[in-house]
XYZ file of C-alpha atoms in Angstrom:
714
model
C -0.067 0.050 -0.071
C 2.881 2.394 0.796
C 4.394 1.784 -2.398
C 1.121 2.465 -4.412
C 0.569 5.964 -2.498
C 4.237 7.011 -3.322
C 3.630 6.214 -6.977
C 0.354 8.290 -7.153
C 2.112 11.384 -5.703
C 4.894 11.231 -8.239
C 2.391 11.092 -11.196
C 0.394 14.091 -9.804
C 3.401 16.202 -9.728
C 4.396 15.574 -13.129
C 0.988 16.358 -14.704
C 0.978 20.047 -13.024
C 4.536 20.813 -14.119
C 4.779 23.985 -16.553
C 6.920 24.180 -19.609
C 9.861 26.318 -18.771
C 10.053 27.676 -22.450
C 6.695 29.634 -22.483
C 7.226 33.031 -24.279
C 6.703 36.485 -22.746
C 2.920 37.419 -22.399
C 2.043 33.761 -22.149
C 1.115 31.235 -19.522
C 1.710 27.450 -19.303
C -0.972 25.001 -19.807
C 0.961 21.921 -19.121
C 4.617 20.633 -19.258
C 4.422 20.678 -22.928
C 1.935 23.622 -23.919
C 1.594 27.218 -23.569
C -1.124 29.722 -24.009
C -0.885 33.510 -24.786
C -2.412 36.073 -22.142
C -5.646 38.095 -23.055
C -4.674 41.024 -25.462
C -2.042 38.695 -27.054
C -2.166 36.008 -29.819
C 0.143 33.455 -31.389
C 0.075 32.478 -35.116
C -0.304 28.869 -34.482
C -3.497 29.347 -32.346
C -4.717 29.678 -28.952
C -2.620 26.877 -27.200
C 0.766 26.018 -28.810
C 3.564 23.511 -28.223
C 6.002 25.062 -30.584
C 8.971 26.347 -28.433
C 9.667 29.134 -31.102
C 6.162 30.736 -31.075
C 5.613 34.220 -29.555
C 2.568 36.073 -28.262
C 2.055 39.435 -30.222
C -0.195 42.148 -29.113
C -3.558 42.231 -30.586
C -4.282 45.884 -31.889
C -7.986 46.051 -31.106
C -8.281 49.542 -32.664
C -7.267 48.803 -36.145
C -10.071 48.051 -38.615
C -12.179 46.032 -38.448
C -12.716 47.431 -35.007
C -14.007 45.027 -32.470
C -14.823 47.711 -30.052
C -16.848 50.942 -30.399
C -15.884 54.255 -28.440
C -18.788 56.255 -29.679
C -18.792 59.852 -30.979
C -16.031 62.340 -30.698
C -13.816 59.787 -29.343
C -10.699 57.660 -30.479
C -9.616 54.157 -29.650
C -5.740 53.831 -28.528
C -4.099 50.701 -28.463
C -1.772 49.632 -25.306
C 0.169 46.630 -24.726
C -2.262 43.743 -24.060
C -5.281 45.990 -24.185
C -6.749 49.329 -25.334
C -8.814 52.392 -24.003
C -10.844 55.159 -25.421
C -10.124 58.853 -25.311
C -11.911 61.817 -26.374
C -10.878 63.240 -29.638
C -8.815 66.645 -29.500
C -11.240 69.526 -28.324
C -13.553 67.280 -26.463
C -13.447 66.005 -22.885
C -15.330 63.716 -20.428
C -18.129 65.383 -18.129
C -16.522 63.167 -15.500
C -13.077 64.823 -15.873
C -11.528 61.270 -16.321
C -9.043 60.785 -19.052
C -10.062 57.187 -20.588
C -12.918 54.891 -20.821
C -13.431 51.708 -22.397
C -16.668 51.469 -24.528
C -19.407 53.632 -26.025
C -21.747 53.318 -23.215
C -19.313 55.244 -21.090
C -18.822 58.078 -23.667
C -19.632 61.608 -22.383
C -17.477 63.450 -24.616
C -18.398 67.008 -25.196
C -16.766 70.121 -26.840
C -14.288 71.916 -24.743
C -14.325 75.635 -24.946
C -10.718 76.590 -25.209
C -11.674 80.461 -25.523
C -13.636 80.333 -22.199
C -11.119 78.270 -20.312
C -8.033 79.869 -21.419
C -6.468 76.951 -23.122
C -6.013 78.712 -26.420
C -2.761 80.027 -27.753
C -3.993 83.028 -29.603
C -1.940 86.263 -29.765
C -2.985 89.167 -27.474
C -3.827 91.103 -30.579
C -6.666 88.704 -31.688
C -9.688 87.345 -30.145
C -10.520 83.588 -29.685
C -13.686 82.080 -31.281
C -14.670 78.577 -30.008
C -15.606 76.118 -32.746
C -16.781 72.564 -32.494
C -13.975 70.487 -31.445
C -11.393 73.358 -31.730
C -10.996 77.275 -31.724
C -10.007 79.981 -34.209
C -8.092 83.180 -33.570
C -9.615 86.114 -35.375
C -8.856 90.013 -35.800
C -11.092 91.998 -33.660
C -13.622 94.190 -35.699
C -11.864 97.223 -37.054
C -8.428 94.995 -37.072
C -6.486 93.441 -39.890
C -3.837 90.679 -40.163
C -0.242 92.224 -40.027
C 1.060 92.138 -43.871
C 3.669 89.746 -44.519
C 3.096 87.317 -41.638
C 2.116 83.725 -41.867
C -1.203 83.709 -40.181
C -2.903 80.408 -38.941
C -4.734 79.312 -35.889
C -2.049 79.842 -33.371
C 0.170 82.363 -35.124
C -2.240 85.028 -36.444
C -1.110 88.481 -35.400
C -3.303 91.609 -35.914
C -2.956 95.511 -36.208
C -5.529 98.124 -35.874
C -6.752 99.448 -39.267
C -5.285 103.183 -40.197
C -7.248 105.706 -38.079
C -7.740 108.355 -40.949
C -7.534 107.115 -44.439
C -9.648 109.420 -46.451
C -7.866 111.932 -48.962
C -8.515 115.621 -48.838
C -11.595 116.701 -50.378
C -11.148 117.969 -54.010
C -9.708 121.579 -53.902
C -8.716 121.531 -50.409
C -5.178 122.497 -49.587
C -4.817 122.512 -45.757
C -1.409 122.471 -44.111
C -3.023 122.017 -40.739
C -4.902 119.021 -41.786
C -1.823 117.446 -43.517
C 0.359 117.831 -40.296
C -2.436 116.233 -38.387
C -2.545 113.200 -40.721
C 1.272 112.915 -40.429
C 0.916 112.666 -36.613
C -1.810 110.379 -36.735
C -0.075 107.830 -38.930
C 2.833 108.025 -36.744
C 0.432 106.878 -33.710
C -0.639 104.033 -36.032
C 2.687 102.936 -36.964
C 4.019 102.859 -33.380
C 0.787 101.078 -32.086
C 1.094 98.180 -29.606
C -2.208 96.543 -28.434
C -0.841 96.420 -24.807
C -0.713 100.308 -25.075
C -4.004 100.915 -26.444
C -4.899 103.484 -23.784
C -1.905 105.574 -24.541
C -2.542 105.308 -28.338
C -6.244 106.788 -27.547
C -4.750 109.571 -25.477
C -2.395 110.412 -28.049
C -5.081 110.459 -30.835
C -7.677 112.768 -28.829
C -4.800 114.924 -28.067
C -4.079 115.605 -31.847
C -7.958 115.983 -32.481
C -8.070 118.577 -29.661
C -5.125 120.525 -30.896
C -6.307 120.586 -34.449
C -9.762 121.847 -33.199
C -8.181 124.327 -31.111
C -6.093 125.961 -33.596
C -7.673 124.703 -36.995
C -5.347 127.295 -39.105
C -6.103 127.435 -42.613
C -9.140 125.230 -42.163
C -11.075 128.202 -41.109
C -10.513 130.044 -44.312
C -12.038 127.156 -46.514
C -15.435 127.797 -47.981
C -18.389 126.401 -45.761
C -19.072 123.366 -47.898
C -15.434 122.344 -47.819
C -15.281 122.906 -43.843
C -18.392 120.846 -43.326
C -16.966 118.005 -45.537
C -13.785 118.090 -43.522
C -15.907 118.248 -40.233
C -17.888 115.091 -41.492
C -14.733 113.003 -42.269
C -12.975 113.957 -38.946
C -16.130 112.980 -36.948
C -16.792 109.695 -38.799
C -13.126 108.420 -38.757
C -12.561 109.476 -35.023
C -15.583 107.388 -34.041
C -14.250 104.348 -36.078
C -10.919 104.707 -34.841
C -11.981 104.923 -31.082
C -14.255 101.992 -31.574
C -11.498 99.892 -32.862
C -9.029 100.950 -30.257
C -11.308 100.422 -27.418
C -11.669 96.762 -28.112
C -8.117 96.251 -26.950
C -8.921 98.001 -23.554
C -9.370 96.061 -20.295
C -13.000 96.261 -18.912
C -13.857 99.231 -16.986
C -14.564 102.979 -17.484
C -12.190 105.371 -18.681
C -12.458 109.448 -19.165
C -9.868 111.528 -20.887
C -9.968 115.482 -20.834
C -7.983 117.900 -22.913
C -6.903 121.638 -22.780
C -9.369 122.719 -25.529
C -12.365 121.279 -23.868
C -12.428 117.935 -25.764
C -13.645 115.071 -23.523
C -13.882 111.326 -23.985
C -15.673 108.885 -21.967
C -15.349 105.021 -22.613
C -17.033 102.052 -20.957
C -15.754 98.624 -21.947
C -17.546 95.500 -20.361
C -17.730 91.788 -21.108
C -21.323 91.225 -20.164
C -23.959 94.038 -19.497
C -27.605 94.827 -18.451
C -29.662 97.651 -17.579
C -28.752 101.133 -18.399
C -25.293 102.749 -18.588
C -24.648 106.408 -18.198
C -21.852 108.518 -19.381
C -21.407 112.128 -18.206
C -19.451 115.162 -19.191
C -19.164 118.833 -18.341
C -21.863 120.056 -20.692
C -23.827 116.728 -21.763
C -24.853 113.394 -20.548
C -25.746 110.195 -22.350
C -27.998 107.283 -21.016
C -28.787 104.059 -23.017
C -29.681 100.434 -22.552
C -26.571 98.254 -22.404
C -28.079 95.627 -24.670
C -27.889 98.290 -27.459
C -24.013 98.044 -27.436
C -23.702 94.234 -27.692
C -22.710 93.278 -31.314
C -24.555 90.244 -32.810
C -22.109 87.317 -33.162
C -19.275 88.974 -31.247
C -17.979 87.174 -27.826
C -15.536 89.949 -26.970
C -16.234 92.924 -24.692
C -18.840 95.502 -25.625
C -17.955 99.348 -25.854
C -19.828 102.484 -25.174
C -18.129 105.833 -26.130
C -19.068 109.503 -25.596
C -16.929 112.214 -27.161
C -17.412 116.017 -26.623
C -15.518 118.224 -29.216
C -16.454 121.927 -28.459
C -14.000 123.082 -31.431
C -15.951 121.323 -33.925
C -18.342 124.295 -34.005
C -15.661 126.289 -36.006
C -15.881 123.831 -38.663
C -19.578 123.558 -38.770
C -20.377 127.064 -38.622
C -23.209 128.183 -41.278
C -24.167 124.601 -41.646
C -27.782 124.521 -42.719
C -30.650 122.859 -41.040
C -33.199 120.407 -42.624
C -36.323 119.867 -40.662
C -37.829 116.379 -40.463
C -40.734 115.830 -42.974
C -43.568 116.420 -40.673
C -42.335 119.838 -39.749
C -43.954 122.932 -41.258
C -44.114 123.430 -45.038
C -44.438 126.690 -46.639
C -47.702 127.481 -48.131
C -48.397 126.524 -51.709
C -45.991 123.769 -51.428
C -42.734 125.588 -51.180
C -40.884 123.803 -48.236
C -40.139 126.280 -45.485
C -36.313 125.774 -45.660
C -36.388 127.227 -49.240
C -37.328 130.619 -47.783
C -34.383 133.181 -47.149
C -33.362 132.210 -43.637
C -30.507 132.704 -41.205
C -28.179 129.889 -40.196
C -28.826 128.277 -36.941
C -26.700 129.094 -34.124
C -24.933 126.133 -32.119
C -25.567 126.348 -28.440
C -23.794 123.149 -27.133
C -20.786 121.368 -27.713
C -20.840 118.876 -30.608
C -21.135 115.362 -29.080
C -20.489 111.974 -30.591
C -21.875 108.657 -29.497
C -20.510 105.280 -30.687
C -20.937 101.681 -29.603
C -19.222 98.427 -30.412
C -22.295 97.310 -32.322
C -22.210 99.491 -35.514
C -25.694 98.834 -36.484
C -27.213 102.049 -34.918
C -29.546 103.554 -37.451
C -32.710 102.120 -35.899
C -32.404 101.334 -32.175
C -34.629 99.304 -30.394
C -34.982 101.835 -27.515
C -33.892 105.447 -27.870
C -30.832 106.957 -26.628
C -31.277 109.911 -23.866
C -29.137 113.033 -24.110
C -28.971 115.898 -21.817
C -27.337 119.077 -23.003
C -26.541 122.077 -20.600
C -26.909 125.586 -22.340
C -28.437 129.138 -21.838
C -32.226 129.372 -21.476
C -33.270 129.763 -25.030
C -35.682 127.929 -27.440
C -33.558 125.112 -28.848
C -34.032 122.136 -31.053
C -32.247 118.455 -30.760
C -30.379 118.020 -33.907
C -27.704 115.385 -35.380
C -25.292 115.809 -38.115
C -26.363 113.937 -41.481
C -24.343 113.524 -44.494
C -23.937 111.654 -47.764
C -21.012 109.480 -49.043
C -19.573 112.725 -50.315
C -19.051 114.107 -47.054
C -21.575 116.944 -47.647
C -23.553 117.393 -44.346
C -26.049 119.312 -42.784
C -27.977 119.541 -39.346
C -31.054 117.579 -39.293
C -33.782 116.468 -36.778
C -35.323 113.260 -38.317
C -35.334 110.668 -35.408
C -34.617 113.169 -32.637
C -37.247 114.574 -30.379
C -36.691 117.601 -28.103
C -38.307 116.137 -24.837
C -38.264 119.100 -22.593
C -36.031 122.159 -21.796
C -35.798 123.661 -18.431
C -33.313 124.924 -15.584
C -30.730 125.467 -18.396
C -30.709 122.150 -19.921
C -32.532 120.231 -22.843
C -33.454 116.546 -22.977
C -33.331 114.810 -26.339
C -34.578 111.309 -27.318
C -32.790 109.749 -30.493
C -33.484 106.383 -32.159
C -30.078 106.393 -33.886
C -26.563 107.411 -33.074
C -24.414 109.965 -34.749
C -23.051 113.492 -33.896
C -25.418 115.671 -32.001
C -25.965 119.022 -30.685
C -28.639 121.646 -29.817
C -29.390 124.594 -32.074
C -30.945 127.963 -31.398
C -34.456 127.896 -33.036
C -34.909 131.210 -35.022
C -38.502 132.434 -35.739
C -38.154 130.853 -39.323
C -37.913 127.456 -37.640
C -41.592 127.053 -36.473
C -42.937 124.518 -34.339
C -45.008 121.726 -36.080
C -48.132 123.261 -37.190
C -50.569 120.616 -38.596
C -53.148 123.264 -39.345
C -51.020 124.751 -41.962
C -50.580 121.408 -43.762
C -54.140 120.812 -43.553
C -54.986 124.190 -44.973
C -52.403 123.827 -47.793
C -53.883 120.400 -48.742
C -57.310 121.262 -48.605
C -56.871 124.428 -50.491
C -55.076 122.835 -53.143
C -57.359 120.202 -53.622
C -60.218 122.760 -54.033
C -58.138 124.799 -56.349
C -57.470 121.609 -58.452
C -61.332 121.208 -58.926
C -61.817 124.924 -59.975
C -58.850 124.988 -62.330
C -60.041 121.737 -63.923
C -63.781 123.349 -64.355
C -62.090 126.774 -65.337
C -59.944 124.985 -68.220
C -62.993 123.085 -69.373
C -64.841 126.188 -69.562
C -62.216 128.146 -71.709
C -61.885 125.179 -74.047
C -65.547 124.349 -74.649
C -66.969 127.915 -74.381
C -66.736 129.159 -77.934
C -68.361 132.522 -77.445
C -65.617 133.714 -75.020
C -62.512 132.210 -76.758
C -59.865 134.936 -77.516
C -56.624 135.997 -76.692
C -57.489 136.695 -73.273
C -58.976 133.302 -72.584
C -55.962 131.803 -74.129
C -53.901 133.350 -71.302
C -56.287 131.955 -68.730
C -56.370 128.446 -70.234
C -52.411 128.303 -70.247
C -52.203 129.737 -66.764
C -55.098 127.189 -65.463
C -53.146 124.224 -67.024
C -49.742 125.110 -65.604
C -51.266 125.563 -62.171
C -53.460 122.471 -62.257
C -50.437 120.047 -63.117
C -48.089 121.885 -60.658
C -50.505 121.423 -57.733
C -51.398 118.025 -58.748
C -47.586 116.918 -58.881
C -46.947 118.699 -55.503
C -49.727 116.859 -53.667
C -48.798 113.542 -55.001
C -44.953 113.598 -55.081
C -43.347 116.380 -53.234
C -42.477 114.116 -50.231
C -41.260 111.089 -52.288
C -37.642 111.476 -51.766
C -36.560 107.862 -52.588
C -35.380 107.061 -55.247
C -33.111 110.217 -55.472
C -33.235 110.326 -59.276
C -37.008 110.367 -59.312
C -37.020 112.814 -56.706
C -34.612 115.172 -58.699
C -37.005 114.574 -61.708
C -40.029 115.630 -59.588
C -38.156 118.676 -58.337
C -37.164 119.803 -61.925
C -40.824 119.286 -63.075
C -42.212 121.367 -60.014
C -39.389 124.078 -60.723
C -40.642 124.371 -64.498
C -44.295 123.942 -63.999
C -44.422 126.721 -61.129
C -42.202 128.922 -63.274
C -44.198 128.606 -66.079
C -47.149 129.589 -64.049
C -45.549 132.627 -62.940
C -44.425 133.662 -66.378
C -48.220 133.281 -67.604
C -49.102 135.418 -64.715
C -46.713 138.001 -66.120
C -48.228 137.718 -69.489
C -51.741 138.183 -67.802
C -50.358 141.312 -65.997
C -48.874 142.666 -69.293
C -52.330 141.928 -71.210
C -54.161 143.757 -68.494
C -51.907 146.582 -68.778
C -52.300 146.726 -72.628
C -55.942 146.330 -72.488
C -56.236 149.449 -70.180
C -53.750 151.347 -72.318
C -55.702 150.473 -75.381
C -58.252 152.949 -74.468
C -55.901 155.717 -75.488
C -52.888 154.449 -77.462
C -52.945 150.831 -78.984
C -55.639 149.355 -80.985
C -57.309 145.992 -80.171
C -56.178 144.261 -82.971
C -52.341 145.181 -82.638
C -52.509 144.250 -78.901
C -53.866 140.782 -79.683
C -51.367 140.262 -82.546
C -48.518 141.173 -80.442
C -49.991 138.714 -77.463
C -50.421 135.857 -79.945
C -46.847 136.323 -81.246
C -45.094 136.316 -77.839
C -47.157 134.540 -75.293
C -46.292 130.873 -76.023
C -42.601 131.269 -76.854
C -42.258 133.414 -73.628
C -44.762 131.355 -71.447
C -43.119 128.005 -71.929
C -39.604 128.863 -73.311
C -38.465 131.262 -70.750
C -38.927 128.771 -67.935
C -37.449 125.989 -69.834
C -34.210 127.949 -70.374
C -34.023 128.846 -66.483
C -34.370 125.102 -65.518
C -32.029 123.968 -68.237
C -29.368 126.352 -66.957
C -29.868 125.307 -63.480
C -29.932 121.592 -64.195
C -26.829 122.003 -66.273
C -24.920 124.038 -63.509
C -26.034 122.042 -60.331
C -28.011 118.939 -61.018
C -27.373 117.361 -57.607
C -28.940 120.368 -56.029
C -32.346 119.295 -57.367
C -34.073 117.359 -54.224
C -33.511 117.920 -50.549
C -33.398 115.107 -47.857
C -37.205 115.896 -47.023
C -38.565 117.478 -50.151
C -38.367 117.023 -53.743
C -37.643 120.603 -54.436
C -34.602 123.009 -54.932
C -31.883 122.626 -52.377
C -30.919 126.011 -50.601
C -27.272 125.322 -50.664
C -25.017 128.001 -52.578
C -28.296 130.053 -53.302
C -29.654 127.391 -55.839
C -33.322 128.111 -54.785
C -32.937 131.641 -56.020
C -33.287 130.030 -59.461
C -37.043 129.982 -58.562
C -37.275 132.767 -55.812
C -35.437 135.358 -58.190
C -37.974 135.120 -61.114
C -40.739 134.927 -58.824
C -40.001 138.097 -56.887
C -39.189 139.998 -60.149
C -42.519 138.703 -61.523
C -44.882 139.759 -58.605
C -43.188 143.048 -58.455
C -43.733 143.916 -62.031
C -47.344 142.617 -62.054
C -47.981 144.864 -58.837
C -46.577 147.913 -61.028
C -48.965 146.724 -63.808
C -51.920 146.455 -61.630
C -51.388 149.997 -60.081
C -50.879 151.678 -63.665
C -54.095 149.811 -64.820
C -56.063 150.791 -61.816
C -54.940 154.477 -62.392
C -56.048 154.439 -66.138
C -59.327 152.878 -65.367
C -60.005 155.419 -62.407
C -59.146 158.334 -64.895
C -61.524 156.821 -67.610
C -64.283 156.240 -65.083
C -64.124 159.770 -63.583
C -64.596 161.196 -67.150
C -67.954 159.358 -67.696
C -71.174 160.179 -66.359
C -71.631 159.225 -62.635
C -74.854 157.422 -63.458
C -72.831 154.889 -65.427
C -71.214 153.426 -62.278
C -73.934 152.318 -59.784
C -72.916 151.351 -56.215
C -73.355 147.716 -56.892
C -71.048 147.764 -60.167
C -68.301 149.662 -57.981
C -68.425 147.109 -55.343
C -68.014 144.150 -58.096
C -65.094 146.156 -59.706
C -63.304 146.374 -56.303
C -63.778 142.772 -55.735
C -62.503 141.766 -59.211
C -59.638 144.179 -58.771
C -58.658 142.611 -55.514
C -59.081 139.216 -56.805
C -56.995 140.124 -59.817
C -54.163 140.983 -57.524
C -54.002 137.405 -56.082
C -54.397 135.932 -59.632
C -51.453 138.045 -60.741
C -49.326 136.399 -57.950
C -48.604 139.788 -55.995
C -49.662 137.906 -52.786
C -46.417 136.057 -52.721
C -44.879 138.922 -51.355
C -46.230 137.824 -47.978
C -43.799 135.112 -48.072
C -41.121 137.741 -47.475
C -42.828 138.999 -44.427
C -42.735 135.746 -42.279
C -40.136 137.380 -39.995
C -40.384 138.680 -36.238
C -43.605 138.555 -34.234
C -46.033 138.494 -37.271
C -44.449 135.559 -38.889
C -47.151 133.144 -37.884
C -50.055 135.337 -39.030
C -48.214 136.043 -42.289
C -47.735 132.229 -42.828
C -51.490 131.639 -42.428
C -52.253 134.353 -44.933
C -49.785 133.148 -47.334
C -51.047 129.758 -47.050
C -54.719 130.610 -47.476
C -54.417 133.143 -50.303
C -51.996 131.211 -52.436
C -53.451 127.797 -52.109
C -56.780 129.202 -53.218
C -55.502 130.822 -56.468
C -57.219 128.303 -58.596
C -60.572 129.428 -56.805
C -59.951 133.127 -57.544
C -59.324 132.259 -61.397
C -62.586 130.241 -61.588
C -64.590 132.883 -59.606
C -63.237 135.818 -61.793
C -62.808 134.682 -65.137
C -65.969 132.201 -65.036
C -68.505 132.916 -62.460
C -68.313 136.654 -62.449
C -68.306 136.769 -66.472
C -71.720 137.507 -67.851
C -70.975 135.574 -71.064
C -69.707 132.379 -69.113
C -72.736 132.604 -66.945
C -75.047 132.824 -70.151
C -73.057 129.906 -71.645
C -73.357 127.802 -68.348
C -77.083 128.741 -68.452
C -77.610 127.308 -72.040
C -75.673 124.167 -71.085
C -77.962 123.541 -68.106
C -81.090 124.153 -70.149
C -79.883 121.698 -72.673
C -79.277 119.051 -69.929
C -82.354 119.586 -68.348
C -84.258 119.373 -71.618
C -82.488 116.334 -72.636
C -83.330 114.704 -69.293
C -86.974 115.644 -69.696
C -87.083 114.261 -73.314
C -85.587 111.065 -71.940
C -88.144 110.930 -69.091
C -90.701 111.372 -71.655
C -89.575 108.473 -73.937
C -89.127 106.289 -71.157
C -92.596 106.941 -69.868
C -94.178 106.433 -73.209
C -92.380 103.076 -73.638
C -93.685 101.876 -70.129
C -97.167 103.002 -71.414
C -97.108 101.257 -74.594
C -95.762 98.087 -72.806
C -98.715 97.971 -70.456
C -101.293 98.181 -72.803
C -103.013 94.672 -73.808
C -102.357 93.256 -77.345
C -105.229 93.615 -79.775
C -105.858 90.468 -81.880
C -107.877 90.995 -84.897
């Protein structure tokens, strides 16, 4: 028994012995076989007995992949195993570095810009993208020329501050020196020193405005153009430079009174207020935030007292709903005094450049002397030509030496002294003008039809009446329908030219009316009726339509761009262009007034030599009424337009509006209703109409009677 037990123990030890030749990454199966560990494999199979076999690492990550890591993740092989890692630009929510399968995948985008893991240059801004980021130049900045720009090596510089050329014909040494100094600041600019660059730039602006030198000798239009460019480029330069400032509020003051207030903030809510010595601005911070821009937002407020020197004698254009001169002549076309600037010129800018139609108004408060003022802004075209305007700005209140303005856009602002010719909005004048012209249109149409159809009165005199009526009819109709259609500008210029021609033609025909009236009275002693008629027929059409055509052609050829204003399709008052209309009008109503006085004197002399019984009281009253109406028909009442000054300006405006808008009514009343021949013709027409209606009624009655009788069958 002992021998058998000993032999069985020896056999068991031999069966559990390991082969000593198993290669690395394997384990023995028995004394003659080995097996590779998990993650490794041999070429001959899972269990091998060849002593030369080796266990190679299994690459679980090579295709066809046997594992899945999920989205935004990569498989990484390690010796004997593998693990999953998030793709570059992504990370696990748990913060762990690896995971083993898709069910454990929580990879999400990493905001390198917000976490500070980016490598963007300090002259750029970082913008996060899905799985990565990009380095962009700030708005108003550009890549440095000649550098290799990529994601991590982009370097930017601010755009040149003042890049515009001098306006044509402007030769200014002061402006040239200013440009040179500003370009030196740009050349030496360093983003880290942005505040110093802003300080230097505004110092140069302050010195230029304090001593403008030869800029003050330029013509007003060129000075206004220079001021427009300075204001626009100063705002752009400050907006671009401010983007490199740290968050906070900065204030700069200079010797000539120029002031700058800046507020830079990453996120903002509620209202922001910036104050200076003579002005204050309040707006909602949301207005400053730029769509699609993740950097800090900027609000800027600049006060430039010296800018008033360059903007002296700048015209003022009222917004469309403010008063219009009677008979359709815009109020700003009458002779007027240039407005007086009462405050500093202030400029407001935001990092958001879309400021033409703000969702909430910006409130400006100006300090000034206690005078009646208007809130205005500096409006300009692409060529730099500008003017003060009120559209989009309301004067909310004036008191205690200050004025509050609400504006729905940003630009450069000020308050102006409101002269007597800058009236408050008077809707009554607008209503009177529209109603009066509408009634005149009806009367002019009836008068023109009368002169055309009434053969018994057709002569040289009625030809004059007919042409005057047609010209006024077309002019009033075009005025009522198109005077406010300022867009497109080409169409507005055409309307302005047509109105210029039609109203001039109307006044020329008024002059011919006055001349014919004078010749008719003089015919009593000197000129025969046939000679007078031959003379008028020979000259009236060439003069009536040719003279206004020449005036309009010369005006259009010399300054075509002055047809049309920002608020009306009429002649622009710049450079005295409006006198191409007012000059002939003043001359015509003066000449007609002289003709009228001479005619009255001749008629009075003739009547006094006749028997007193000839002129009864009734005839004398009718004669006086006709003479007064004739005064209005000849356009002499336009002299009231020159009397709209001083304390009686408002009264004269109403008189001017009522009388001249009813000129068509006077024409129909005097030449038609008060003419015995015309009344007789009207009576004949009405008689014919009633007779025709009566006959039509009789015929229809007979037809009804006949149809009601029973048919007789033989």
